[in-house]
Short mmCIF file of C-alpha atoms in Angstrom, two decimals:
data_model
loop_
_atom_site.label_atom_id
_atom_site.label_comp_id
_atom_site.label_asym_id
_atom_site.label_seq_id
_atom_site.Cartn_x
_atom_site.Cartn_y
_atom_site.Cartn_z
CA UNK Q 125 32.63 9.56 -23.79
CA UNK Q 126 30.81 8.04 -20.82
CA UNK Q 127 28.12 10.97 -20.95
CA UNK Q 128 26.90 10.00 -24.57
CA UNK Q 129 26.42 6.62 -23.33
CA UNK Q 130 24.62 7.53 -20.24
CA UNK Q 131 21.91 9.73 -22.46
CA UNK Q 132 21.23 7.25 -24.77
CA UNK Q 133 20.70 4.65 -22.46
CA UNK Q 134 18.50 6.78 -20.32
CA UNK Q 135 16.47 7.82 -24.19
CA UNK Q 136 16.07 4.08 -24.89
CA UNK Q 137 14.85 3.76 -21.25
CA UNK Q 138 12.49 6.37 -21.63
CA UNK Q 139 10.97 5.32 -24.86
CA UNK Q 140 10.98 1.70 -23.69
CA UNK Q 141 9.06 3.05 -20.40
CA UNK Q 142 6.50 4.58 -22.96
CA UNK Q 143 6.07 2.35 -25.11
CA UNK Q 144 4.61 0.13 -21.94
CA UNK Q 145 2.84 2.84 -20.70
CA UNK Q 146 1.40 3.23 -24.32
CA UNK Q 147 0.66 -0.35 -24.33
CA UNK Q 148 -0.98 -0.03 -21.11
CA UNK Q 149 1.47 -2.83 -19.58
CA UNK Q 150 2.44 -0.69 -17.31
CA UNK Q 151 0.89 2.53 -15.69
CA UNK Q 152 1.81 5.14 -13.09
CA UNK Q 153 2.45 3.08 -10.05
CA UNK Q 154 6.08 2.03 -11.64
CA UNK Q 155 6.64 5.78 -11.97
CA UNK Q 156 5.52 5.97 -8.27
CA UNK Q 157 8.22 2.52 -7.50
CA UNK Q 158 10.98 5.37 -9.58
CA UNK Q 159 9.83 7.97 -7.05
CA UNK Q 160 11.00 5.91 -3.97
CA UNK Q 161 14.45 4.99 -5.30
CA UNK Q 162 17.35 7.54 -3.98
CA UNK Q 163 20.61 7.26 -2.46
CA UNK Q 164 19.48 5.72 0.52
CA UNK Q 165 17.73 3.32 -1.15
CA UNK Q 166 19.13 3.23 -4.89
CA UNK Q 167 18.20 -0.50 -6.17
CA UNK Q 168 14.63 -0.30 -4.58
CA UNK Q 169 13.07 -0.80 -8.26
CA UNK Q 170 14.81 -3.72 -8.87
CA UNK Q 171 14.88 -5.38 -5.64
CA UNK Q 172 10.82 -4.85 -5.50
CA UNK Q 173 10.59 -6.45 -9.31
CA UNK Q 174 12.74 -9.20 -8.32
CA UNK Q 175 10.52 -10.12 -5.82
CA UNK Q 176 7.78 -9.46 -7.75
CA UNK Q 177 9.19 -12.12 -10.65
CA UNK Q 178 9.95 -14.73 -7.65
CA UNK Q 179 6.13 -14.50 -6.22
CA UNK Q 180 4.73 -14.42 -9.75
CA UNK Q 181 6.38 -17.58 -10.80
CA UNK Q 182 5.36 -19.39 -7.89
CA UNK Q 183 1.19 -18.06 -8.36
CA UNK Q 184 1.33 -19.23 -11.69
CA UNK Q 185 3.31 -22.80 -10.87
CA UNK Q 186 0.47 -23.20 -8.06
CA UNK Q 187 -2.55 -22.05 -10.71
CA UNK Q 188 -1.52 -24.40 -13.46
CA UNK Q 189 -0.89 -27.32 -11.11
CA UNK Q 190 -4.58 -26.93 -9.65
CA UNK Q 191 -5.83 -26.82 -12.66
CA UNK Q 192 -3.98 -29.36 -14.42
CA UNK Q 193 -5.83 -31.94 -11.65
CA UNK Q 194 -8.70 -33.74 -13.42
CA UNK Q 195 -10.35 -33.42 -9.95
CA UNK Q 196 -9.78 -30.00 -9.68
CA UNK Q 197 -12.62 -27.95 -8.02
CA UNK Q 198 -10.84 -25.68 -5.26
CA UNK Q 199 -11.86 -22.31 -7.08
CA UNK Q 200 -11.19 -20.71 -3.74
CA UNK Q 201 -7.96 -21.69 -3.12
CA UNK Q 202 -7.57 -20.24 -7.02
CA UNK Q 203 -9.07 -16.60 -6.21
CA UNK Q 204 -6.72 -16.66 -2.75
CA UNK Q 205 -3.81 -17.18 -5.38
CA UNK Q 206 -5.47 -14.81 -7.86
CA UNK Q 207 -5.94 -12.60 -5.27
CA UNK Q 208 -1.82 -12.35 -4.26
CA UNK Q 209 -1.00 -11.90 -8.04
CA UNK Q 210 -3.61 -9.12 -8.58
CA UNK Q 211 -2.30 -7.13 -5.42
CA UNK Q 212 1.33 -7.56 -6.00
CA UNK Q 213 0.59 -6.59 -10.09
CA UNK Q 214 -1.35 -3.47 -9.07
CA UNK Q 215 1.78 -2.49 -6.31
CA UNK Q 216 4.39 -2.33 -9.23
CA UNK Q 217 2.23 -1.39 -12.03
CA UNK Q 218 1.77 -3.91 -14.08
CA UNK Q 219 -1.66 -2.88 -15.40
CA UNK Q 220 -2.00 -5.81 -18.11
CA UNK Q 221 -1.35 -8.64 -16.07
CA UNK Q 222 -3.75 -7.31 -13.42
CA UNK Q 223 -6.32 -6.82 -15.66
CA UNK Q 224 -5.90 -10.48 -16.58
CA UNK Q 225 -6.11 -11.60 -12.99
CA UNK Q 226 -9.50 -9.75 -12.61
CA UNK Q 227 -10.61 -11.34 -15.72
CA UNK Q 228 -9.47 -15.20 -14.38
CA UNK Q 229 -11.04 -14.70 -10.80
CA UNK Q 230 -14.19 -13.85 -12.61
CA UNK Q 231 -14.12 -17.31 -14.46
CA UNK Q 232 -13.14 -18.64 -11.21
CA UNK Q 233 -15.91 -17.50 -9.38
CA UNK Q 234 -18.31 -19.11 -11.93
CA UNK Q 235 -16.46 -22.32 -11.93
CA UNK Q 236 -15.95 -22.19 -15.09
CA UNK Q 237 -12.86 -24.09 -16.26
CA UNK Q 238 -12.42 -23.40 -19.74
CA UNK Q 239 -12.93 -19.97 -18.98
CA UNK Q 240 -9.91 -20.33 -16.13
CA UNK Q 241 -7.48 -22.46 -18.55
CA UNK Q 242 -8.25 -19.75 -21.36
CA UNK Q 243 -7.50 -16.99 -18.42
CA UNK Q 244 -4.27 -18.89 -17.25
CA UNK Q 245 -2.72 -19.11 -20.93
CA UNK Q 246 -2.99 -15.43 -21.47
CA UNK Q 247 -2.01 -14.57 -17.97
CA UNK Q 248 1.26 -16.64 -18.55
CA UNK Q 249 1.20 -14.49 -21.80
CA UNK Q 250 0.94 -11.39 -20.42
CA UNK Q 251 3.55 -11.70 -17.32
CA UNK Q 252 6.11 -13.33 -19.96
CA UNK Q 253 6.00 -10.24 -21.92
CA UNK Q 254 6.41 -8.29 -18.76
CA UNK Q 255 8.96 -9.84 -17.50
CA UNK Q 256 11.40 -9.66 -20.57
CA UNK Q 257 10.14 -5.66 -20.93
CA UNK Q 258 11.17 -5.23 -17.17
CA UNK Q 259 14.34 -7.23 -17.30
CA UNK Q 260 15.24 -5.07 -20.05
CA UNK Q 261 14.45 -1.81 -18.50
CA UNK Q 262 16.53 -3.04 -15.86
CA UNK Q 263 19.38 -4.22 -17.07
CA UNK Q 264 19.91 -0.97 -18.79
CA UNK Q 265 19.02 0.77 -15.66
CA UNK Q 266 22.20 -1.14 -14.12
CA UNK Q 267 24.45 -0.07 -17.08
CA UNK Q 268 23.40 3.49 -16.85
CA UNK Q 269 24.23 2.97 -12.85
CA UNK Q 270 27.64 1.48 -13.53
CA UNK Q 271 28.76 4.16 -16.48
CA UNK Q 272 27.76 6.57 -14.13
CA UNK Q 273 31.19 5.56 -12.17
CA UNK Q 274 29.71 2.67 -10.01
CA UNK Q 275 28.57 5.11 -6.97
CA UNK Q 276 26.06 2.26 -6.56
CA UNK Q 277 26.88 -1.06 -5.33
CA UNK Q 278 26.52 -3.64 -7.84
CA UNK Q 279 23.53 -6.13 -7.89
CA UNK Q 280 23.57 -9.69 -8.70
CA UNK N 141 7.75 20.09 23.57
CA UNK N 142 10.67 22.30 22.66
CA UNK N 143 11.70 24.06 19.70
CA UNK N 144 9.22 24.28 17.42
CA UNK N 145 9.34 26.20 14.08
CA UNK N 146 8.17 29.33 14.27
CA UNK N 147 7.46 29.40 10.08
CA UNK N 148 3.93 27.94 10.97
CA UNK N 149 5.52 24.01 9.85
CA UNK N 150 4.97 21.13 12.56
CA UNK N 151 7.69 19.90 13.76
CA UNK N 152 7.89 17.53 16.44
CA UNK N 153 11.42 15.74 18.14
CA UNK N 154 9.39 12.22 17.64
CA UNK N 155 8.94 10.51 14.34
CA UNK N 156 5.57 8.82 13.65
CA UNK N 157 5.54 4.55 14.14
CA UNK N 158 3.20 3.02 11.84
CA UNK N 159 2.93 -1.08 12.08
CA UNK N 160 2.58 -2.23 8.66
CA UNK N 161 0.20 -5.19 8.15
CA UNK N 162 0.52 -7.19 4.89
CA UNK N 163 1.02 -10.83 3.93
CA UNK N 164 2.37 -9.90 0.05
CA UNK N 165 6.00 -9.46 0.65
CA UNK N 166 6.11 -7.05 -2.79
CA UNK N 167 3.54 -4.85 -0.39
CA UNK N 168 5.16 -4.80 2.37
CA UNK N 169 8.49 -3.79 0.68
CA UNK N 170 6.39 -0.97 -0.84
CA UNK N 171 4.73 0.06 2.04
CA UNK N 172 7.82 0.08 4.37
CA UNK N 173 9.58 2.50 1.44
CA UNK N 174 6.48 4.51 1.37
CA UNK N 175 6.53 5.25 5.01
CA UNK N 176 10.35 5.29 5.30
CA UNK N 177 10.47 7.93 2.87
CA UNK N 178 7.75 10.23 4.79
CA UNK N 179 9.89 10.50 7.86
CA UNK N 180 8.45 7.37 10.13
CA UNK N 181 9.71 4.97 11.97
CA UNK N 182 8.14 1.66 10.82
CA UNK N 183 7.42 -2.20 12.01
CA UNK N 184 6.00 -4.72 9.07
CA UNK N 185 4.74 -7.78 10.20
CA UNK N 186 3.28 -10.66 7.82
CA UNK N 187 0.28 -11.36 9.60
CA UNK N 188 -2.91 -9.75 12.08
CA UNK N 189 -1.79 -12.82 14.60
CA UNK N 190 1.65 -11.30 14.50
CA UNK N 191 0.54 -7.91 14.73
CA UNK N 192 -1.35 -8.80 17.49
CA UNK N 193 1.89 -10.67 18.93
CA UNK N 194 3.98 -7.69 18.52
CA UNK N 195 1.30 -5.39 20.32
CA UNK N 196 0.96 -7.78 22.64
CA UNK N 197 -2.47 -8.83 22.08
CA UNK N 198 -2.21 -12.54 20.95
CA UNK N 199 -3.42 -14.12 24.65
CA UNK N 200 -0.57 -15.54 25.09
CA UNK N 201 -0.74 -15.48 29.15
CA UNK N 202 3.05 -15.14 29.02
CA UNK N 203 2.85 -12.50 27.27
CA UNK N 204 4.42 -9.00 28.93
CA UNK N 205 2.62 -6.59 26.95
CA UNK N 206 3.51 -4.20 24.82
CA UNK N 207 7.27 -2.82 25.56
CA UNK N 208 7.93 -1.13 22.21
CA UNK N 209 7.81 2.42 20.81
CA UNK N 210 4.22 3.44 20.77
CA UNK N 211 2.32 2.83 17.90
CA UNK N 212 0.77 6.14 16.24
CA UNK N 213 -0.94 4.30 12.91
CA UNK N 214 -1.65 0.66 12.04
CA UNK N 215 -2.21 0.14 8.38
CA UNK N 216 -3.35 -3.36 7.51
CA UNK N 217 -4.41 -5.21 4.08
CA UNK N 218 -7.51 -6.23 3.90
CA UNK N 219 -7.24 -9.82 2.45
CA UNK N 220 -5.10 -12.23 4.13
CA UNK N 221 -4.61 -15.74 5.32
CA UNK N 222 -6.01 -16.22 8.72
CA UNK N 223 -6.69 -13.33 10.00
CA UNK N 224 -8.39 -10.46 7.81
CA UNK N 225 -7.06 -6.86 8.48
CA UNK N 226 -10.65 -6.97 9.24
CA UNK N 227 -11.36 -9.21 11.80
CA UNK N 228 -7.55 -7.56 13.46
CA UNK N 229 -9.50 -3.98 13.49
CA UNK N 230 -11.73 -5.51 15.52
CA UNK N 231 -9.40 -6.70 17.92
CA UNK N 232 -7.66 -3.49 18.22
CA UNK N 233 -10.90 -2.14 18.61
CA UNK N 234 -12.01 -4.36 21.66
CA UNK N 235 -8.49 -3.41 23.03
CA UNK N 236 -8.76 -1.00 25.82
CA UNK N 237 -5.09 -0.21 25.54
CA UNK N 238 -5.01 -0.17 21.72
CA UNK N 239 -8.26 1.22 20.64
CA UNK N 240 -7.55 4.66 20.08
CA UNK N 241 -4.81 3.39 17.51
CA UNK N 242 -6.09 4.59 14.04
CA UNK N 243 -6.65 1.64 12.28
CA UNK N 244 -6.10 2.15 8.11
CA UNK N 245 -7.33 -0.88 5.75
CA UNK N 246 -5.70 -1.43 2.39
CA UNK N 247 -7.53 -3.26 -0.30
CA UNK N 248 -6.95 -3.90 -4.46
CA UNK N 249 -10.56 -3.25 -4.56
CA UNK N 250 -13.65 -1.06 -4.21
CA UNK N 251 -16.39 -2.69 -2.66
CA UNK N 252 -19.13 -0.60 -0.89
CA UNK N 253 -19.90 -2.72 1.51
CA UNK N 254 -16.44 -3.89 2.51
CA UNK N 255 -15.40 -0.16 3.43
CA UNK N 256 -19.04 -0.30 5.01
CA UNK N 257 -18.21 -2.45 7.28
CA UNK N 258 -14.38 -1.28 7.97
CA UNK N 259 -15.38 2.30 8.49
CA UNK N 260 -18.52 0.90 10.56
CA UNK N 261 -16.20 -0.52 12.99
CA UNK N 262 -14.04 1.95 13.35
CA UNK N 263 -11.44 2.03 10.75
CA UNK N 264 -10.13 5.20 10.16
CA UNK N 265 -9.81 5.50 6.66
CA UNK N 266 -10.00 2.67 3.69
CA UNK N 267 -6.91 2.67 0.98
CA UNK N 268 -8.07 1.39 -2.70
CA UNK N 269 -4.16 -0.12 -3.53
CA UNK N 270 -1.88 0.90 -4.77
CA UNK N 271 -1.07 3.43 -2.21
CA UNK N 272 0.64 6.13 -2.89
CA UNK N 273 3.37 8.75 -1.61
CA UNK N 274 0.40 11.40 -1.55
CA UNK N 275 -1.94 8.54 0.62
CA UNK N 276 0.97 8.23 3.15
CA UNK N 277 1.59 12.41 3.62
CA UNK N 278 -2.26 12.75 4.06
CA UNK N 279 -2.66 9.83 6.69
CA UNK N 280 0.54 11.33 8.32
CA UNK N 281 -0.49 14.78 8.51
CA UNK N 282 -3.85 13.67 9.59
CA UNK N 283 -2.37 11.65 12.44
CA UNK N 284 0.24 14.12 13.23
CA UNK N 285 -2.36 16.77 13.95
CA UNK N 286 -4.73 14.53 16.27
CA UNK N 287 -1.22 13.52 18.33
CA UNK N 288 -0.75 17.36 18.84
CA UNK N 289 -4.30 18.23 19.80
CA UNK N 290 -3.99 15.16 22.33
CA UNK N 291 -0.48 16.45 23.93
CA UNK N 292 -2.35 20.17 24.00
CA UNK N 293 -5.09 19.13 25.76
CA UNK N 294 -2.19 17.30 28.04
CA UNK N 295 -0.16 20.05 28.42
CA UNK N 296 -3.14 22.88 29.08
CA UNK N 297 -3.82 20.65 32.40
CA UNK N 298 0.18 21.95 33.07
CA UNK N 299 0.90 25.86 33.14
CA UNK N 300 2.80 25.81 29.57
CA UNK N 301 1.25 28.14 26.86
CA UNK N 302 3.95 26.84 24.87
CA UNK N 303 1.84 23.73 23.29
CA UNK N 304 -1.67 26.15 22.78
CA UNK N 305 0.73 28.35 20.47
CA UNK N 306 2.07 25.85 18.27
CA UNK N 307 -1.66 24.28 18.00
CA UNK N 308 -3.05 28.17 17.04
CA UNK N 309 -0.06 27.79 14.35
CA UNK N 310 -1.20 24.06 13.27
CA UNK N 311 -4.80 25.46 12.79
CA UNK N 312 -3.20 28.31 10.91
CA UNK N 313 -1.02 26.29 8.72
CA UNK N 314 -4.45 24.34 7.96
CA UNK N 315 -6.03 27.13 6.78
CA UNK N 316 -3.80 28.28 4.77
CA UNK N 317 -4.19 25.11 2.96
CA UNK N 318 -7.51 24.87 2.81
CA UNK N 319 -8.22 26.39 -0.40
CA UNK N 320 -5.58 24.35 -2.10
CA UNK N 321 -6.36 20.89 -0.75
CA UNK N 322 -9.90 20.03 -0.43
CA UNK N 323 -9.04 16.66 0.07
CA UNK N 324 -8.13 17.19 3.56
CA UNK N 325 -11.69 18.61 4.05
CA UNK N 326 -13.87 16.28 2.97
CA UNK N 327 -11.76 13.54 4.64
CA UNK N 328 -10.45 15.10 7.98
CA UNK N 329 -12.86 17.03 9.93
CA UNK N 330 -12.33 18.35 13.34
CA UNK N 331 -14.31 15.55 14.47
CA UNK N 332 -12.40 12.87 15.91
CA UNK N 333 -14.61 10.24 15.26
CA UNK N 334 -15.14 8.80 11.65
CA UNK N 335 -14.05 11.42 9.03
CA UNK N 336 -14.78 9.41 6.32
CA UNK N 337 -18.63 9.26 7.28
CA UNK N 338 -19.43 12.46 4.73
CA UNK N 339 -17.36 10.50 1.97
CA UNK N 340 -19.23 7.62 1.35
CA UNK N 341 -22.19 10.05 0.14
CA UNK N 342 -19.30 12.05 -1.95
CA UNK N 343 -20.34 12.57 -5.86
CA UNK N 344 -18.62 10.29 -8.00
CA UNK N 345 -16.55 12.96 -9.43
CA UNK N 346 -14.97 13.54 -5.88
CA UNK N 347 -11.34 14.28 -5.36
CA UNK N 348 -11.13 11.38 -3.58
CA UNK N 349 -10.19 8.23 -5.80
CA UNK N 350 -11.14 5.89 -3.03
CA UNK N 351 -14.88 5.20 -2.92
CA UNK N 352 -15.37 5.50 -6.72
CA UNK N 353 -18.96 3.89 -6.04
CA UNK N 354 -18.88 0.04 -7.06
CA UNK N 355 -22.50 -2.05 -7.79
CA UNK N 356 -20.28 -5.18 -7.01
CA UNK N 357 -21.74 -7.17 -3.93
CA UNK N 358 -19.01 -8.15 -1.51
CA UNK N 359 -18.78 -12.02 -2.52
CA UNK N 360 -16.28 -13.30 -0.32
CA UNK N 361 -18.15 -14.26 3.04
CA UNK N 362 -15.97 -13.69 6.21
#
């Protein structure tokens, strides 16, 4: 019965969803993300993470590529970048990558190196674990979505 | 203004348009859902220099003005390439068609000095991101109310009464709230220039989450 499926996806959402909160990997703005998702506007979580994951990747390509230069010394073209990810982290929630960020700039801003290579490692860390939590939540967002008789249109 | 609700609620036949200002796409998705969702009509432009553009402002000596819906709110980020949301207050501010825009600034963080500065030159009111659903119904009511009071003082140069009673009803509907929300309060006084001027003396257990009072120096020079 399509019902029983629907509940127990939306229980392991739920206790997936705590479990981050619990881990502190995510905090209330997701809820706040939920809050503006309706019919008019009924993928708005996922579209905004996609985007999200897309921007991400690129900070982090740009990051390790300025500091992978043995010549490297443009720490404030690194807090610009640092800046982006620590905005766009603190729009959807994610709390522990953030937290990261504010930790990195810091380094940055004393030009220290080893501090910013440390900073990058667990920032690529921290937004790996993200992602595959979020992807998760999502794709069983989508199931829930299509069991519930496909009212929404299907996402690629 | 015609048909207004006579349960005390504001209602007006014109939807609020708020030019969104942010260079994070993720924001401005956000921020154009936020506002979307409260009822107003929005623009969201990457950049102050296209803000500017879009208003009109950018110099450009071909440039026909502004032909678009009137602007009610501007909400800019603080940090971006080029132009800060800054440095575009100030040009709204110098505007003599545009400076009685409210001007909001959004920022990730706290610093003293920066919302100093922003409420100094004539920002309206100073975000601490992520905004929220609740920041978006506070700015609109806030605006909502100082576009009435500007079409009753309009209208009371005409013969209507009509506009006086639905301002008596505002004030009402305010008062009624007062108790509940003391947010609106401390933050929107009958004043029209610089509510926030009482805040930035507000005890650090204020209701307001905004100007939680940071010892961090603004480092980035403009």
């Amino acid at each position: 019965m399509l019902g029983f499926g629907a509940d127990r996806l939306r229980a392991d959402m739920n206790r997936l969803l705590a479990l981050l909160f619990h881990q502190g990997v995510l905090d209330e703005q997701f809820l706040q993300l939920q809050q503006l998702q309706d019919e008019t506007s009924p993928n708005f979580v996922s579209e905004v993470v996609t985007i999200y994951f897309r921007e991400s990747e690129k900070l982090l390509t740009n990051l390790r590529e300025l500091l992978s230069d043995r010549d490297f010394s443009d720490y404030k073209k690194m807090g610009i970048h640092l800046n982006h990810f620590m905005g766009s982290s603190s729009s959807i929630g994610a709390k522990r990558v953030k937290n990261v960020c504010v930790a990195f700039r810091a380094a940055s801003e004393q030009n220290n190196r080893l501090g910013c290579f440390r900073a990058l490692e667990l920032l690529e860390h921290e937004y790996c674990y993200l992602k595959n939590k979020l992807h998760e939540f999502l794709q069983m967002e989508q199931q829930r979505i299509m069991g519930a008789g496909a009212r929404y249109p299907i996402q690629n | 203004m015609e048909g207004f609700n006579h349960s005390g609620i504001v209602e007006t036949d014109q939807e609020l348009h708020v030019l969104a200002v942010d260079d994070s796409l993720v924001d401005r998705k956000v921020i154009e859902r936020l506002l979307k969702i409260s009822s107003c009509k929005v623009t969201v432009v990457d950049s102050g220099r296209r803000a500017l553009q879009y208003l009109g402002l950018d110099g450009d000596k071909n440039s026909v003005g502004f032909n678009g819906l009137k602007v009610n709110l501007i909400i800019t980020d603080y940090w971006m390439p080029g132009m800060t949301g800054y440095e575009l207050l100030k040009k709204i501010k110098e505007s003599s068609t545009f400076k009685e825009i409210p001007v909001v600034i959004m920022s990730s963080e706290n610093v003293l000095p920066r919302i100093n500065r922003c409420l100094e030159e004539g920002a309206e009111e100073f975000i601490v991101k992520p905004v929220k659903l609740s920041d978006v119904k506070r700015l609109k009511d806030y605006i909502m109310r100082e576009e009435i009071e500007v079409e009753d003082i309009n209208q009371r140069k005409g013969s209507s009464t009509s506009q006086g009673a639905l301002k008596r009803k505002l004030d009402e509907t305010h008062h009624d709230n007062e108790n509940e929300n003391d947010d609106d309060d401390i933050l929107f006084s009958s004043a029209p220039s610089s509510p926030l001027s009482t805040l930035s003396s507000s005890p650090l257990n204020s209701p307001s989450r905004r100007l939680k009072t940071s010892e961090d120096d603004d480092d980035y020079s403009d």
